[in-house]
Short mmCIF file of C-alpha atoms in Angstrom, two decimals:
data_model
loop_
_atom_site.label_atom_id
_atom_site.label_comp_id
_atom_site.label_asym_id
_atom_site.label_seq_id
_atom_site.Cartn_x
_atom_site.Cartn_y
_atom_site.Cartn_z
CA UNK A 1 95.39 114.70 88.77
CA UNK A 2 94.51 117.34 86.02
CA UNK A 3 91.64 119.25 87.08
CA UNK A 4 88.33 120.94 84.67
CA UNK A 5 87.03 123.99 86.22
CA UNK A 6 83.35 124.74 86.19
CA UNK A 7 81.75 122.68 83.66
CA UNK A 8 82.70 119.42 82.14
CA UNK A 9 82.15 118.01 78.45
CA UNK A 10 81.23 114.56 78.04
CA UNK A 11 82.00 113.06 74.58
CA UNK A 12 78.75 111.35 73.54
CA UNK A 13 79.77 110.38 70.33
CA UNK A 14 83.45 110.18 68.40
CA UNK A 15 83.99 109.72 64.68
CA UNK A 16 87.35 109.88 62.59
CA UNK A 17 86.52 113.09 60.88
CA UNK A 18 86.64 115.56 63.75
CA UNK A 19 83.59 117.32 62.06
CA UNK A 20 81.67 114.81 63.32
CA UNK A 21 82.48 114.99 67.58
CA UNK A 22 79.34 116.09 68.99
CA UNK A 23 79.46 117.34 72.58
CA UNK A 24 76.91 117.07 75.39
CA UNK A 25 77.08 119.99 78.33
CA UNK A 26 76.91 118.65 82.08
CA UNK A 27 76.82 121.69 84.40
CA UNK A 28 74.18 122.39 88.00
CA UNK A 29 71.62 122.52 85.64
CA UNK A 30 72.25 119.41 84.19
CA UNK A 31 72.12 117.46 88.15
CA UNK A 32 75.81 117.76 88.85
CA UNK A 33 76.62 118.25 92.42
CA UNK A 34 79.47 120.53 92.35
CA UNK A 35 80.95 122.67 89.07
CA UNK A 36 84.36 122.18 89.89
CA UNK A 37 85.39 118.91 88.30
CA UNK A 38 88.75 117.59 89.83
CA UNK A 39 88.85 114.10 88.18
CA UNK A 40 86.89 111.96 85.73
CA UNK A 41 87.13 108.44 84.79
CA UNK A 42 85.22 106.18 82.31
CA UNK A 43 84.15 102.12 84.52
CA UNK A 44 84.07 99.09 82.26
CA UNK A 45 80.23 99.48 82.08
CA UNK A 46 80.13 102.64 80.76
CA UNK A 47 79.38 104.46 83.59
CA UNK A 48 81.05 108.52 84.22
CA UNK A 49 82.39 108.89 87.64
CA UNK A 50 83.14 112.79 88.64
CA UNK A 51 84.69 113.80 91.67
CA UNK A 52 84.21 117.26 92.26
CA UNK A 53 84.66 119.66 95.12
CA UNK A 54 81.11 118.72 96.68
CA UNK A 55 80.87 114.75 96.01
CA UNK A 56 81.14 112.05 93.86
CA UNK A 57 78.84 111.85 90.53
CA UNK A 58 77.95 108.78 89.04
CA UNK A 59 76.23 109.31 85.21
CA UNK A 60 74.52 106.33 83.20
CA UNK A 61 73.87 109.29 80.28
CA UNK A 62 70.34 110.19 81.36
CA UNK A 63 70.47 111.53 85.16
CA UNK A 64 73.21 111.82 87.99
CA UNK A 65 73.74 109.49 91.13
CA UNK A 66 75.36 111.42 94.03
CA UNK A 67 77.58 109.71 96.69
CA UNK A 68 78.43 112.51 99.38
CA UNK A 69 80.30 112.41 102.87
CA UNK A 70 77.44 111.39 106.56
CA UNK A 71 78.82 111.88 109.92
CA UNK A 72 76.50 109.58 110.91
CA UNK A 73 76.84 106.64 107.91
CA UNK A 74 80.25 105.32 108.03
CA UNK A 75 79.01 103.53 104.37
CA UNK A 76 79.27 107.32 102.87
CA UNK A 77 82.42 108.43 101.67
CA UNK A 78 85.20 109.81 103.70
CA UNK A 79 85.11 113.70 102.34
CA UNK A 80 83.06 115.91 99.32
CA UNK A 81 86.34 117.12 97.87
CA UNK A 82 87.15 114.14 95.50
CA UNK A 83 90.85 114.59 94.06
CA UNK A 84 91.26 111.19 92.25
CA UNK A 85 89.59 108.43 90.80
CA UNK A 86 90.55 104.69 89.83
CA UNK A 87 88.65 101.63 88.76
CA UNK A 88 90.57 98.66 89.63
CA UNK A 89 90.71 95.17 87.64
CA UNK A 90 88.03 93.95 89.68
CA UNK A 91 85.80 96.91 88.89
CA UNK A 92 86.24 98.91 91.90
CA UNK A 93 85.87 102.72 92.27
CA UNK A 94 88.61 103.79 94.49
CA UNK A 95 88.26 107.61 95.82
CA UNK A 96 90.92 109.63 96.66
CA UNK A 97 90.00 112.85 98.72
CA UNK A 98 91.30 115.86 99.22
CA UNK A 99 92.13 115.66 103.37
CA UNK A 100 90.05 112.71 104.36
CA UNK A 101 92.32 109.16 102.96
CA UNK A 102 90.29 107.19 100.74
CA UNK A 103 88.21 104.98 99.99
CA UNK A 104 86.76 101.34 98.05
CA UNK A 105 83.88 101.16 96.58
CA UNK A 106 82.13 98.55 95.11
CA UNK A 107 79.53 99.47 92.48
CA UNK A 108 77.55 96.35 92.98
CA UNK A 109 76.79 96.71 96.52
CA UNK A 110 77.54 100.22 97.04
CA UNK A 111 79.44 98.88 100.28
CA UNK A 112 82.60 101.97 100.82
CA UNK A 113 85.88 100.76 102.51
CA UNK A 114 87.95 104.01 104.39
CA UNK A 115 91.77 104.56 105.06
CA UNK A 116 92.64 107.24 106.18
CA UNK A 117 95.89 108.10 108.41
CA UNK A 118 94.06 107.18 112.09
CA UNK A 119 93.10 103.72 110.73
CA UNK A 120 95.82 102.55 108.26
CA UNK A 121 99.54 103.06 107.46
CA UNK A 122 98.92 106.32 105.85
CA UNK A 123 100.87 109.13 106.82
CA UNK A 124 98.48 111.89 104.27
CA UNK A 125 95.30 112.07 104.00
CA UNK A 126 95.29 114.21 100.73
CA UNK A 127 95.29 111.29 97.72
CA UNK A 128 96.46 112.94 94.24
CA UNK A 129 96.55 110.06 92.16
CA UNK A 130 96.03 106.18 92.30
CA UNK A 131 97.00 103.35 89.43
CA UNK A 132 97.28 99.32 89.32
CA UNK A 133 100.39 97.82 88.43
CA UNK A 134 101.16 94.08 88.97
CA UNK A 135 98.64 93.10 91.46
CA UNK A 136 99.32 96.37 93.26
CA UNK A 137 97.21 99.29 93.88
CA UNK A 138 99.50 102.44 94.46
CA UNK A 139 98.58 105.54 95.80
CA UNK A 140 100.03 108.78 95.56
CA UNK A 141 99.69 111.42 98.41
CA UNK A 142 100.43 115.02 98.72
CA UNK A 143 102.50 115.09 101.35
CA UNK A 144 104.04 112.18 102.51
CA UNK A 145 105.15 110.36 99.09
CA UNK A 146 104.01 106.89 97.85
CA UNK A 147 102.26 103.46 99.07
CA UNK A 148 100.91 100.45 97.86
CA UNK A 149 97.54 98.43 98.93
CA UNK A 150 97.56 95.10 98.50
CA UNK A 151 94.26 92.64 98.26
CA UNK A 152 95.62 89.90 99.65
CA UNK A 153 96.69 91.57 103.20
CA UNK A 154 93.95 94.37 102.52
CA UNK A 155 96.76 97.03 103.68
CA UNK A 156 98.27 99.98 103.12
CA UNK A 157 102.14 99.71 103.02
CA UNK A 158 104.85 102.68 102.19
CA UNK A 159 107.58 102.45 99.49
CA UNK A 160 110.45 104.32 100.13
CA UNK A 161 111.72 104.49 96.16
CA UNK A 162 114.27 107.27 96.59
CA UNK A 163 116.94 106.80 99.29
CA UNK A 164 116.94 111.28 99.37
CA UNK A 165 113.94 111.89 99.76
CA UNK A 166 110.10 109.95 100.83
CA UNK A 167 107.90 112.31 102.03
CA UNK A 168 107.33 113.87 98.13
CA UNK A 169 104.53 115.11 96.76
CA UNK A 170 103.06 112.39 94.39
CA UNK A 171 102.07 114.96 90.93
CA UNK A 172 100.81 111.85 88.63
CA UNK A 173 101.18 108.36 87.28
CA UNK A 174 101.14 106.44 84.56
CA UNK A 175 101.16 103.29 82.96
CA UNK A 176 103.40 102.33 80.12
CA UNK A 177 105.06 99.34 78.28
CA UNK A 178 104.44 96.97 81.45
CA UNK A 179 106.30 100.05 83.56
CA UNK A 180 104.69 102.26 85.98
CA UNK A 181 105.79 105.97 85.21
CA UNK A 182 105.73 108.73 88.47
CA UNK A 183 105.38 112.18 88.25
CA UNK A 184 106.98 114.22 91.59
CA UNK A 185 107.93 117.16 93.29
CA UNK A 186 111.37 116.16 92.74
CA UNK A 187 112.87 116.01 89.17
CA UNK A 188 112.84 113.67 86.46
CA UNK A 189 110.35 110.49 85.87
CA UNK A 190 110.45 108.55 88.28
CA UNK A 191 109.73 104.24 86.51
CA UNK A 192 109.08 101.12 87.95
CA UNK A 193 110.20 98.43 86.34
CA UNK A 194 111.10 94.54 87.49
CA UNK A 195 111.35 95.61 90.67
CA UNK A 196 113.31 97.82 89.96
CA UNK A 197 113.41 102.45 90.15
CA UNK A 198 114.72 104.23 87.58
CA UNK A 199 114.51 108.10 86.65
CA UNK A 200 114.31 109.92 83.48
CA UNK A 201 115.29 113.08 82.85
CA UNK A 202 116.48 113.95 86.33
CA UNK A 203 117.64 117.62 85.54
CA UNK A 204 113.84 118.31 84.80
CA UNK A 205 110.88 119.27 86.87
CA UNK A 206 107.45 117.55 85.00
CA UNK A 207 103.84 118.64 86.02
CA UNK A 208 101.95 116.11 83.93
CA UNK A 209 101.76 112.56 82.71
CA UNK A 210 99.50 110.74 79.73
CA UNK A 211 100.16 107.34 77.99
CA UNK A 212 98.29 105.60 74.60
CA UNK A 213 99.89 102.69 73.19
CA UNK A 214 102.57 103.98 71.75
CA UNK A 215 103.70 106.45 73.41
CA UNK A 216 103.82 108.62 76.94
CA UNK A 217 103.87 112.22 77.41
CA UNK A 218 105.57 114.19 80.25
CA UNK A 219 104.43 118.07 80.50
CA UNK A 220 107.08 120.23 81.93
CA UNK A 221 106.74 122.61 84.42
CA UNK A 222 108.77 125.22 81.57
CA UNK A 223 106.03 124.46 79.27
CA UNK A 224 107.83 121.90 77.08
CA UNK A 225 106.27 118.81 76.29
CA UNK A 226 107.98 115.37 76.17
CA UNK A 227 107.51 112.31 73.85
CA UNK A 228 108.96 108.69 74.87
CA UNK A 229 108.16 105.57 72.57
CA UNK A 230 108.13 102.17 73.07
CA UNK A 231 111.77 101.79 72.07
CA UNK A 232 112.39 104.50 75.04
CA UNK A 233 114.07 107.32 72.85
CA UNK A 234 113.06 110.84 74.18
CA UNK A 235 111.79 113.82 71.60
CA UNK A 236 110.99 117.27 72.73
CA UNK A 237 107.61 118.39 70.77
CA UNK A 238 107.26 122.00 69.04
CA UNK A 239 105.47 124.28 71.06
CA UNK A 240 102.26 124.40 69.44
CA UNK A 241 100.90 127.92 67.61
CA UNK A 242 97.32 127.33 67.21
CA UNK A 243 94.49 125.19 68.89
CA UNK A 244 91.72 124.24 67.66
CA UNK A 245 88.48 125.22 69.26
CA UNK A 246 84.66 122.81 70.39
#
Protein backbone atom coordinates (compact mmCIF):
# COMPACT_ATOMS: atom_id res chain seq x y z
CA UNK A 1 0.00 0.00 0.00
CA UNK A 2 1.18 3.69 -0.49
CA UNK A 3 2.02 5.11 2.72
CA UNK A 4 1.50 9.25 4.18
CA UNK A 5 4.10 10.09 6.63
CA UNK A 6 3.29 12.19 9.65
CA UNK A 7 0.14 13.90 9.08
CA UNK A 8 -2.76 13.12 6.89
CA UNK A 9 -5.25 15.53 4.91
CA UNK A 10 -8.74 14.69 4.82
CA UNK A 11 -10.73 16.26 1.92
CA UNK A 12 -13.80 17.80 3.58
CA UNK A 13 -15.15 19.30 0.73
CA UNK A 14 -14.42 18.94 -3.36
CA UNK A 15 -15.66 21.29 -6.06
CA UNK A 16 -14.78 21.36 -9.92
CA UNK A 17 -12.79 24.51 -9.74
CA UNK A 18 -9.77 23.41 -7.72
CA UNK A 19 -9.91 26.92 -6.02
CA UNK A 20 -12.52 25.73 -4.18
CA UNK A 21 -10.83 22.21 -2.27
CA UNK A 22 -10.71 23.12 1.22
CA UNK A 23 -8.55 20.92 3.45
CA UNK A 24 -9.01 19.87 7.08
CA UNK A 25 -5.56 18.89 9.17
CA UNK A 26 -5.73 15.53 11.30
CA UNK A 27 -2.46 15.21 13.24
CA UNK A 28 -1.87 14.04 17.56
CA UNK A 29 -3.44 17.09 18.22
CA UNK A 30 -6.32 16.47 16.35
CA UNK A 31 -6.95 12.65 18.46
CA UNK A 32 -5.04 10.52 16.02
CA UNK A 33 -3.28 7.67 17.57
CA UNK A 34 -0.18 7.42 15.65
CA UNK A 35 1.34 10.19 12.90
CA UNK A 36 2.50 7.74 10.61
CA UNK A 37 -0.40 6.96 8.31
CA UNK A 38 0.19 3.63 6.34
CA UNK A 39 -3.28 3.23 4.71
CA UNK A 40 -6.62 5.03 4.46
CA UNK A 41 -9.86 4.02 3.13
CA UNK A 42 -13.29 5.77 2.80
CA UNK A 43 -16.64 2.75 4.27
CA UNK A 44 -19.96 3.11 2.50
CA UNK A 45 -21.18 5.23 5.49
CA UNK A 46 -18.84 7.71 5.32
CA UNK A 47 -16.74 6.76 7.88
CA UNK A 48 -12.35 7.35 7.61
CA UNK A 49 -10.53 4.31 8.63
CA UNK A 50 -6.55 4.98 9.27
CA UNK A 51 -4.19 2.42 10.01
CA UNK A 52 -1.19 3.78 11.32
CA UNK A 53 1.88 2.50 13.04
CA UNK A 54 0.10 2.56 16.61
CA UNK A 55 -3.65 1.36 15.75
CA UNK A 56 -6.51 1.63 13.82
CA UNK A 57 -8.53 5.13 13.63
CA UNK A 58 -11.99 5.28 12.95
CA UNK A 59 -13.29 9.22 12.13
CA UNK A 60 -17.14 10.18 11.80
CA UNK A 61 -15.63 14.05 11.08
CA UNK A 62 -15.93 15.30 14.65
CA UNK A 63 -13.64 12.98 17.01
CA UNK A 64 -11.50 9.69 16.57
CA UNK A 65 -12.44 5.99 17.62
CA UNK A 66 -9.30 3.92 18.38
CA UNK A 67 -9.16 0.09 17.91
CA UNK A 68 -5.62 -1.06 19.29
CA UNK A 69 -3.99 -4.62 19.86
CA UNK A 70 -4.97 -6.54 24.13
CA UNK A 71 -3.04 -9.50 25.11
CA UNK A 72 -5.68 -10.21 27.14
CA UNK A 73 -8.97 -9.44 24.61
CA UNK A 74 -8.75 -11.73 21.77
CA UNK A 75 -11.83 -9.20 20.29
CA UNK A 76 -8.84 -6.47 19.83
CA UNK A 77 -6.97 -6.52 16.82
CA UNK A 78 -4.09 -8.74 16.05
CA UNK A 79 -1.11 -5.89 15.97
CA UNK A 80 -0.83 -1.63 16.17
CA UNK A 81 1.11 -1.53 12.92
CA UNK A 82 -1.85 -1.48 10.39
CA UNK A 83 -0.40 -1.92 6.68
CA UNK A 84 -3.72 -2.29 4.73
CA UNK A 85 -7.20 -1.67 4.73
CA UNK A 86 -10.37 -3.10 2.78
CA UNK A 87 -14.09 -2.79 3.14
CA UNK A 88 -15.69 -5.71 1.65
CA UNK A 89 -19.24 -5.86 -0.22
CA UNK A 90 -20.79 -6.71 2.90
CA UNK A 91 -19.30 -3.71 4.69
CA UNK A 92 -16.54 -5.28 6.45
CA UNK A 93 -13.25 -3.64 7.59
CA UNK A 94 -10.60 -6.12 6.92
CA UNK A 95 -7.03 -5.21 8.62
CA UNK A 96 -3.97 -6.18 7.35
CA UNK A 97 -0.94 -5.84 9.82
CA UNK A 98 2.35 -5.46 9.59
CA UNK A 99 3.67 -9.08 11.35
CA UNK A 100 0.55 -10.19 13.09
CA UNK A 101 -2.05 -11.81 9.88
CA UNK A 102 -5.20 -10.08 9.84
CA UNK A 103 -8.17 -9.55 10.68
CA UNK A 104 -12.48 -9.06 10.07
CA UNK A 105 -14.18 -6.68 11.45
CA UNK A 106 -17.57 -5.94 11.53
CA UNK A 107 -18.53 -2.31 12.19
CA UNK A 108 -21.90 -3.18 13.53
CA UNK A 109 -20.89 -5.34 16.28
CA UNK A 110 -17.37 -4.48 16.57
CA UNK A 111 -16.88 -8.43 16.77
CA UNK A 112 -12.78 -8.92 15.10
CA UNK A 113 -12.06 -12.29 13.31
CA UNK A 114 -7.88 -13.19 13.32
CA UNK A 115 -5.70 -15.24 10.79
CA UNK A 116 -2.69 -15.27 11.21
CA UNK A 117 -0.03 -18.10 10.11
CA UNK A 118 -0.52 -20.44 13.57
CA UNK A 119 -4.30 -20.54 12.95
CA UNK A 120 -4.95 -20.48 9.15
CA UNK A 121 -3.26 -21.39 5.82
CA UNK A 122 -1.11 -18.40 5.90
CA UNK A 123 2.38 -18.76 5.41
CA UNK A 124 3.14 -14.46 6.24
CA UNK A 125 1.97 -12.68 8.62
CA UNK A 126 2.90 -9.22 7.06
CA UNK A 127 -0.50 -8.28 4.80
CA UNK A 128 0.43 -5.44 2.09
CA UNK A 129 -2.64 -5.23 0.31
CA UNK A 130 -6.20 -6.86 0.16
CA UNK A 131 -9.10 -6.43 -2.77
CA UNK A 132 -12.55 -8.32 -3.72
CA UNK A 133 -12.88 -9.79 -6.95
CA UNK A 134 -15.69 -12.27 -7.86
CA UNK A 135 -16.84 -13.42 -4.57
CA UNK A 136 -13.21 -13.61 -3.50
CA UNK A 137 -11.31 -11.75 -0.98
CA UNK A 138 -7.49 -11.83 -1.92
CA UNK A 139 -4.76 -10.99 0.10
CA UNK A 140 -1.43 -10.02 -0.64
CA UNK A 141 1.55 -10.81 1.75
CA UNK A 142 5.07 -9.74 1.95
CA UNK A 143 6.70 -12.67 1.87
CA UNK A 144 5.09 -15.60 0.86
CA UNK A 145 2.97 -14.37 -2.34
CA UNK A 146 -0.86 -14.47 -2.74
CA UNK A 147 -4.21 -16.15 -1.21
CA UNK A 148 -7.72 -15.97 -1.36
CA UNK A 149 -10.50 -16.12 1.59
CA UNK A 150 -13.53 -17.32 0.77
CA UNK A 151 -17.05 -16.71 2.83
CA UNK A 152 -18.52 -19.65 2.13
CA UNK A 153 -15.63 -22.07 3.66
CA UNK A 154 -14.46 -19.00 5.88
CA UNK A 155 -10.70 -19.98 4.79
CA UNK A 156 -7.68 -18.92 3.75
CA UNK A 157 -6.42 -20.79 0.59
CA UNK A 158 -2.98 -20.07 -1.55
CA UNK A 159 -2.87 -19.42 -5.33
CA UNK A 160 0.08 -20.39 -6.91
CA UNK A 161 -0.39 -17.91 -10.23
CA UNK A 162 3.17 -18.17 -11.53
CA UNK A 163 4.57 -21.67 -12.12
CA UNK A 164 8.51 -19.69 -11.33
CA UNK A 165 7.97 -18.30 -8.63
CA UNK A 166 5.06 -18.20 -5.29
CA UNK A 167 6.59 -16.99 -2.45
CA UNK A 168 6.63 -13.06 -4.04
CA UNK A 169 6.22 -10.15 -2.43
CA UNK A 170 2.60 -8.91 -3.13
CA UNK A 171 3.47 -4.65 -3.96
CA UNK A 172 -0.39 -3.74 -4.84
CA UNK A 173 -3.68 -4.48 -6.51
CA UNK A 174 -6.14 -3.28 -8.40
CA UNK A 175 -9.34 -3.52 -9.89
CA UNK A 176 -10.10 -2.87 -13.49
CA UNK A 177 -12.57 -3.62 -16.39
CA UNK A 178 -14.00 -6.81 -14.42
CA UNK A 179 -9.97 -7.87 -14.13
CA UNK A 180 -8.00 -7.93 -11.06
CA UNK A 181 -4.54 -6.17 -11.77
CA UNK A 182 -1.22 -7.35 -9.34
CA UNK A 183 1.59 -5.45 -8.62
CA UNK A 184 4.96 -7.80 -7.57
CA UNK A 185 8.37 -8.19 -6.83
CA UNK A 186 8.71 -9.84 -10.04
CA UNK A 187 8.16 -7.91 -13.36
CA UNK A 188 5.33 -6.92 -15.31
CA UNK A 189 1.41 -6.75 -14.23
CA UNK A 190 0.43 -9.50 -13.20
CA UNK A 191 -4.12 -9.80 -14.40
CA UNK A 192 -6.70 -12.01 -13.55
CA UNK A 193 -9.07 -12.54 -15.84
CA UNK A 194 -11.79 -15.61 -16.51
CA UNK A 195 -9.86 -17.64 -14.66
CA UNK A 196 -7.35 -17.01 -16.26
CA UNK A 197 -3.20 -15.10 -15.45
CA UNK A 198 -1.86 -12.96 -17.71
CA UNK A 199 1.18 -10.38 -17.46
CA UNK A 200 1.79 -7.06 -18.86
CA UNK A 201 4.77 -5.60 -19.49
CA UNK A 202 6.98 -8.40 -18.23
CA UNK A 203 10.43 -6.67 -19.00
CA UNK A 204 9.32 -4.01 -16.32
CA UNK A 205 9.57 -3.76 -12.60
CA UNK A 206 6.19 -1.51 -11.28
CA UNK A 207 6.00 -0.10 -7.64
CA UNK A 208 2.45 1.22 -7.81
CA UNK A 209 -1.06 0.61 -8.97
CA UNK A 210 -4.39 3.09 -9.25
CA UNK A 211 -7.60 2.55 -11.35
CA UNK A 212 -10.82 5.20 -12.18
CA UNK A 213 -13.12 4.18 -14.76
CA UNK A 214 -11.34 4.61 -17.51
CA UNK A 215 -8.27 3.95 -17.01
CA UNK A 216 -5.32 2.21 -14.65
CA UNK A 217 -2.02 3.47 -13.82
CA UNK A 218 1.17 1.43 -13.15
CA UNK A 219 4.18 3.54 -11.46
CA UNK A 220 7.52 2.21 -12.36
CA UNK A 221 10.17 1.57 -10.23
CA UNK A 222 12.44 3.96 -13.08
CA UNK A 223 10.05 6.64 -12.40
CA UNK A 224 7.90 6.28 -15.54
CA UNK A 225 4.36 6.20 -15.28
CA UNK A 226 2.00 3.92 -17.28
CA UNK A 227 -1.52 4.50 -18.78
CA UNK A 228 -3.82 1.39 -19.93
CA UNK A 229 -7.51 2.09 -21.17
CA UNK A 230 -10.35 0.17 -21.42
CA UNK A 231 -9.53 -0.96 -24.94
CA UNK A 232 -6.09 -2.25 -23.23
CA UNK A 233 -3.58 -0.10 -25.39
CA UNK A 234 -0.51 0.97 -23.21
CA UNK A 235 0.86 4.88 -23.24
CA UNK A 236 3.88 5.98 -21.37
CA UNK A 237 2.97 9.55 -19.67
CA UNK A 238 5.50 12.67 -19.81
CA UNK A 239 7.35 13.03 -16.83
CA UNK A 240 5.73 15.81 -15.23
CA UNK A 241 7.75 19.44 -14.66
CA UNK A 242 5.72 21.15 -12.16
CA UNK A 243 3.20 20.24 -9.29
CA UNK A 244 0.93 22.03 -7.99
CA UNK A 245 0.95 22.79 -4.32
CA UNK A 246 -2.34 22.63 -1.04
Amino acid sequence: MKKISLIIFVLVSLKLSAQNQRFKKLSLNEGLSQSTVNCVIQDRLGFIWIGTQDGLNKYDGHKFKHYKNSVTDTNSIPDNFVQSLFEDSKGNIWIGTYGNGLAILNPKTNHIKRFNSKNSNLEDDIIMSIIEYENLIYIGTKRAGLYSYSDESKSIEKLRFNKIENNIQIIDMELFNNALYICSSLKGIHKLENNKWNTILDSIRFQSLHSTKESIWYGSHSGKLFQSSLNNSIIVMPIMRSFKKY
